Coordinates of C-alpha atoms and ligand atoms in Angstrom, one line a residue:
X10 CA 85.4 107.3 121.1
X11 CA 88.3 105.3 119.9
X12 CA 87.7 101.9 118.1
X13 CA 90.9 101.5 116.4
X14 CA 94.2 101.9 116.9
X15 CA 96.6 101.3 114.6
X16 CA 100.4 101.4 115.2
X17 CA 103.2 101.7 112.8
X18 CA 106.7 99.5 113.6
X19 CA 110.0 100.9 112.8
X20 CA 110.5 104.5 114.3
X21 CA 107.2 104.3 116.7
X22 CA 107.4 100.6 118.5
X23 CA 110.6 99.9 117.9
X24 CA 114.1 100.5 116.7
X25 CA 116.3 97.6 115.7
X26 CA 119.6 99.9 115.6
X27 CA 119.6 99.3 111.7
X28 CA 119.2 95.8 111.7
X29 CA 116.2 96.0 109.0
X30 CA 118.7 98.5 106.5
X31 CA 121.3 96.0 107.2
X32 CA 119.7 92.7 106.0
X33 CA 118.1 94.5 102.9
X34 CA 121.6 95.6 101.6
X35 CA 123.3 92.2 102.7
X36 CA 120.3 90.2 100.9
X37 CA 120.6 92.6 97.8
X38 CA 124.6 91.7 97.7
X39 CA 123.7 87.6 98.2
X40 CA 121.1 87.6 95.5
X41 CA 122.5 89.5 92.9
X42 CA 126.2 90.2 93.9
X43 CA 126.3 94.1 94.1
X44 CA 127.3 95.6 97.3
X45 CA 126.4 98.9 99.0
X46 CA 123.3 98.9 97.3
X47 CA 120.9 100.5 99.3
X48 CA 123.7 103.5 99.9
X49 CA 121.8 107.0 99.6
X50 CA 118.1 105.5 100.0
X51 CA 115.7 106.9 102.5
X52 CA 113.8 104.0 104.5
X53 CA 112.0 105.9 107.1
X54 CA 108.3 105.7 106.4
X55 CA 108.4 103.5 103.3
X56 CA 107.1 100.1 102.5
X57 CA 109.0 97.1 101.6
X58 CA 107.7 96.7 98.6
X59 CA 108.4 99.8 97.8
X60 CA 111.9 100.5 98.8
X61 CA 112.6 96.5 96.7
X62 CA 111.2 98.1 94.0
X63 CA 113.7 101.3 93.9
X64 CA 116.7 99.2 94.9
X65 CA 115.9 97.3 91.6
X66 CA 115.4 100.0 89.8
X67 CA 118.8 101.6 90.8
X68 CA 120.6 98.7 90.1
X69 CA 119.3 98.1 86.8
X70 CA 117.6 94.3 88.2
X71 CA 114.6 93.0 86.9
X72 CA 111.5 93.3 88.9
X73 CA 109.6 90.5 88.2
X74 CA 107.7 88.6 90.6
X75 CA 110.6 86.0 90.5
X76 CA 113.1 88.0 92.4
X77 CA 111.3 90.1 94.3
X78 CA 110.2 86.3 95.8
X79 CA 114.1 85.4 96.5
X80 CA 115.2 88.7 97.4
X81 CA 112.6 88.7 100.4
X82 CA 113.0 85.1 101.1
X83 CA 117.0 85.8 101.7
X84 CA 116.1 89.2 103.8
X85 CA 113.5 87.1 106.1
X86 CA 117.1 85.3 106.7
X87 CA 119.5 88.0 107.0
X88 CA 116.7 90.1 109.0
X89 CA 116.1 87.0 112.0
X90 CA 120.2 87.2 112.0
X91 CA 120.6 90.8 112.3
X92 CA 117.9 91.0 115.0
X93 CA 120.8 88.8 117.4
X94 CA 123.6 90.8 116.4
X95 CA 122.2 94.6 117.0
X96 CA 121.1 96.2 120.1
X97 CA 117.3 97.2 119.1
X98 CA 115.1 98.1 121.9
X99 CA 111.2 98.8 122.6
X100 CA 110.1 102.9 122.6
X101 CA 109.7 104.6 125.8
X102 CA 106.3 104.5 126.9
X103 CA 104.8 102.1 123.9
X104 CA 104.6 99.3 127.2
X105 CA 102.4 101.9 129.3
X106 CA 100.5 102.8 126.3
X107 CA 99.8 99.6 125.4
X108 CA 98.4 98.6 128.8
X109 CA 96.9 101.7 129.1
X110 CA 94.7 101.1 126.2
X111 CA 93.6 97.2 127.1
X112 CA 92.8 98.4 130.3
X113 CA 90.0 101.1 129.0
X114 CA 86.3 100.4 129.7
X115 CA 85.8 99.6 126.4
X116 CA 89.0 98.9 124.8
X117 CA 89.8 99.9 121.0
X118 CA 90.9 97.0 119.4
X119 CA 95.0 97.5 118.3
X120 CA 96.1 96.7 115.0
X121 CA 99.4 97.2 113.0
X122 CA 99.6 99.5 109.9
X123 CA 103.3 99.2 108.5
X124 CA 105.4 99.2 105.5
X125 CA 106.9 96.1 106.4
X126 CA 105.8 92.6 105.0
X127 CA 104.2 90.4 107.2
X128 CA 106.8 88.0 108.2
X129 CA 108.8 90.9 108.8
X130 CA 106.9 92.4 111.0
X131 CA 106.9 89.0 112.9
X132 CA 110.2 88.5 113.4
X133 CA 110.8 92.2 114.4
X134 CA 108.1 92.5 116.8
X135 CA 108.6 88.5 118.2
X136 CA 112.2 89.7 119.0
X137 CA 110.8 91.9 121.2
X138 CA 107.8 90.6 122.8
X139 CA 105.4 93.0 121.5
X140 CA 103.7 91.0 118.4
X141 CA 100.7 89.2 120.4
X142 CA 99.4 92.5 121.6
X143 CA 97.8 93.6 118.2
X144 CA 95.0 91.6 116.8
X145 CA 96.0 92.1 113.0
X146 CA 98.0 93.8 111.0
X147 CA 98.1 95.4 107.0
X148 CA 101.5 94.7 105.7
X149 CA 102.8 95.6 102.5
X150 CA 102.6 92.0 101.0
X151 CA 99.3 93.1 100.0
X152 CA 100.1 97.2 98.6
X153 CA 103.0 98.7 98.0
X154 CA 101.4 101.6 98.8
X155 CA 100.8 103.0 102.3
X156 CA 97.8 104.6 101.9
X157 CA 96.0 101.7 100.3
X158 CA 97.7 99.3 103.2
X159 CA 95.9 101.5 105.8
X160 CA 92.5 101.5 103.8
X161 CA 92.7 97.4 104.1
X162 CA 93.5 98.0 108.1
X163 CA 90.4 100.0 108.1
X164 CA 88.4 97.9 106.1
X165 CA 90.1 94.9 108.3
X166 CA 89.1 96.7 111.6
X167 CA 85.1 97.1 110.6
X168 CA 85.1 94.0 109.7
X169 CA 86.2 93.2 113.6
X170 CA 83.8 95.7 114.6
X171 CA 80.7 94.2 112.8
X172 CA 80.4 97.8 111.4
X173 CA 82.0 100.2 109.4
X174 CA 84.4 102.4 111.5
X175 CA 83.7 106.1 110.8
X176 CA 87.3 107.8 110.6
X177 CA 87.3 109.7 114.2
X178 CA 86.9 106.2 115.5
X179 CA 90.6 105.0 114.2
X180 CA 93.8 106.1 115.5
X181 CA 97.0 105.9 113.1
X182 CA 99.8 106.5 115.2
X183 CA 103.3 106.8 113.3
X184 CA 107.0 108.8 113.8
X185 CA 107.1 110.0 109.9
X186 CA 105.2 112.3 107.3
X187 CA 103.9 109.2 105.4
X188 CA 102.7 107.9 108.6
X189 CA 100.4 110.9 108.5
X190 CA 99.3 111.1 105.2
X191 CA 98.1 107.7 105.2
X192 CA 95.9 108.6 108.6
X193 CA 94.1 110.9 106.5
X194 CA 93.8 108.9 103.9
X195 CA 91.6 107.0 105.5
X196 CA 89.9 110.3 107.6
X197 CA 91.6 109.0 111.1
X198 CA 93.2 110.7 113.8
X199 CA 96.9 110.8 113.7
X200 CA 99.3 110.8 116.7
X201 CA 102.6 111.4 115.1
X202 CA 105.7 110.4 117.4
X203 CA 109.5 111.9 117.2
X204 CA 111.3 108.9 118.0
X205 CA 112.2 107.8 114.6
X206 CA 112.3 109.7 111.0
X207 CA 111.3 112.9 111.5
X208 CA 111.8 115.6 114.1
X209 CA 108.3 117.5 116.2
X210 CA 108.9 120.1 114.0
X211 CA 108.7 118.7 111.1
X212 CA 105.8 115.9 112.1
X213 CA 104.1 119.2 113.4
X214 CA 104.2 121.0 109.9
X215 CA 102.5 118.2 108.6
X216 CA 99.7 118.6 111.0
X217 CA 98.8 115.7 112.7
X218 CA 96.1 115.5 115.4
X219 CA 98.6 115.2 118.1
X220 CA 102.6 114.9 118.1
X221 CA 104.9 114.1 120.8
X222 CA 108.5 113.9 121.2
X223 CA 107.7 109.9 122.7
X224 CA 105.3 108.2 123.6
X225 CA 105.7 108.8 127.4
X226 CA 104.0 111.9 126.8
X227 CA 100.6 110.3 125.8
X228 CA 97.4 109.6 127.6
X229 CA 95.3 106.8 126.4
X230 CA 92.4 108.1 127.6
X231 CA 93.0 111.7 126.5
X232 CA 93.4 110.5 123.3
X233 CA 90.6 107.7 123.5
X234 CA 87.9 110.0 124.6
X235 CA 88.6 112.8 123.5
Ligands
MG320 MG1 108.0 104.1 110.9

């Protein structure tokens, strides 16, 4: 039985119609006055960390610790402005699934797995009304790379357990291929969804417990009890 669930953001809860893209390349422009920088960079799936890292990178700007602090700190900005400017929206059937899940017998406990720092995930998920469901989160303030940011939600989610969570206990469910590979990462389940990165096909080719064109087409207590 499921303990565990642990949802990615972008692509899978939610889409903010670009807004997070947006405020990365407008913050990249304030701090350090070169425009169109993100052009040509893939975001789906990635960690902030991460895709700061390769914006640097591409532009030739030092990644000390120093501006990877006031690039973020003008995003956070940029990102709570974007947020009232674009027309983002929930996922079909993430409301359902949610309820769905609380109201199990013995519901798992919900947690967030995403690329995206902390406060970034806040402001995302605030703007929608969907950050007080989950009971933590693993954000990439802590790892820039996915698949250690789900083996801290695992670790995070035993330690809420009282006991360590074998990996058929823990759900990752996520709409791209890195989505998956961290889910086995950590030996969990995967329910990859098509709503944001990827296409079935190609979620499918990466073979992931289940994968579903949305949401709507999910169970909870197929997949919990299965
Ligand atoms: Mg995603």
């Amino acid at each position: 039985m499921l303990r565990l669930v642990l949802f990615d953001i972008d692509g899978t809860l939610i889409h903010t119609d670009g807004a997070g893209i947006k405020a990365f390349g407008r913050a990249f422009e304030m701090q350090f006055k070169i425009p169109n920088g993100t052009q040509g960079m893939k975001f789906s799936g990635r960690t902030d960390t991460g895709l700061a890292r390769e914006l640097f990178t591409r532009h030739a700007v030092e990644t000390s610790r120093e501006n990877f602090q006031a690039f973020f700190d003008c995003y956070f900005d940029w990102l709570a402005h974007m947020l009232t400017e674009v027309r983002g929206d929930v996922f079909p059937g993430v409301w359902r699934l949610i309820y769905d899940l609380q109201s199990l017998p013995t519901p798992p406990t919900l947690g967030l797995l995403t690329g995206n720092l902390r406060l970034g995930a806040e402001l995302k998920l605030r703007h929608f009304n969907v950050w007080d469901f989950f009971q933590f989160g693993a954000f990439s303030d802590e790892h820039e790379n996915r698949n250690e940011i789900a083996r801290a939600a695992h670790d995070r989610g035993s330690r809420l357990a009282g006991r360590p969570l074998r990996g058929e206990e823990i759900l990752v469910i996520g709409d791209t291929p890195l989505d998956i590979e961290c889910g086995r990462a950590i030996g969990a389940k995967v329910l990859a969804v098509a709503t944001g990165g990827s296409t079935l096909a190609e979620l499918e080719s990466h073979r992931p417990t289940w994968a579903v064109t949305n949401l709507e087409k999910v169970r909870a207590r197929e997949i919990c009890l299965r």
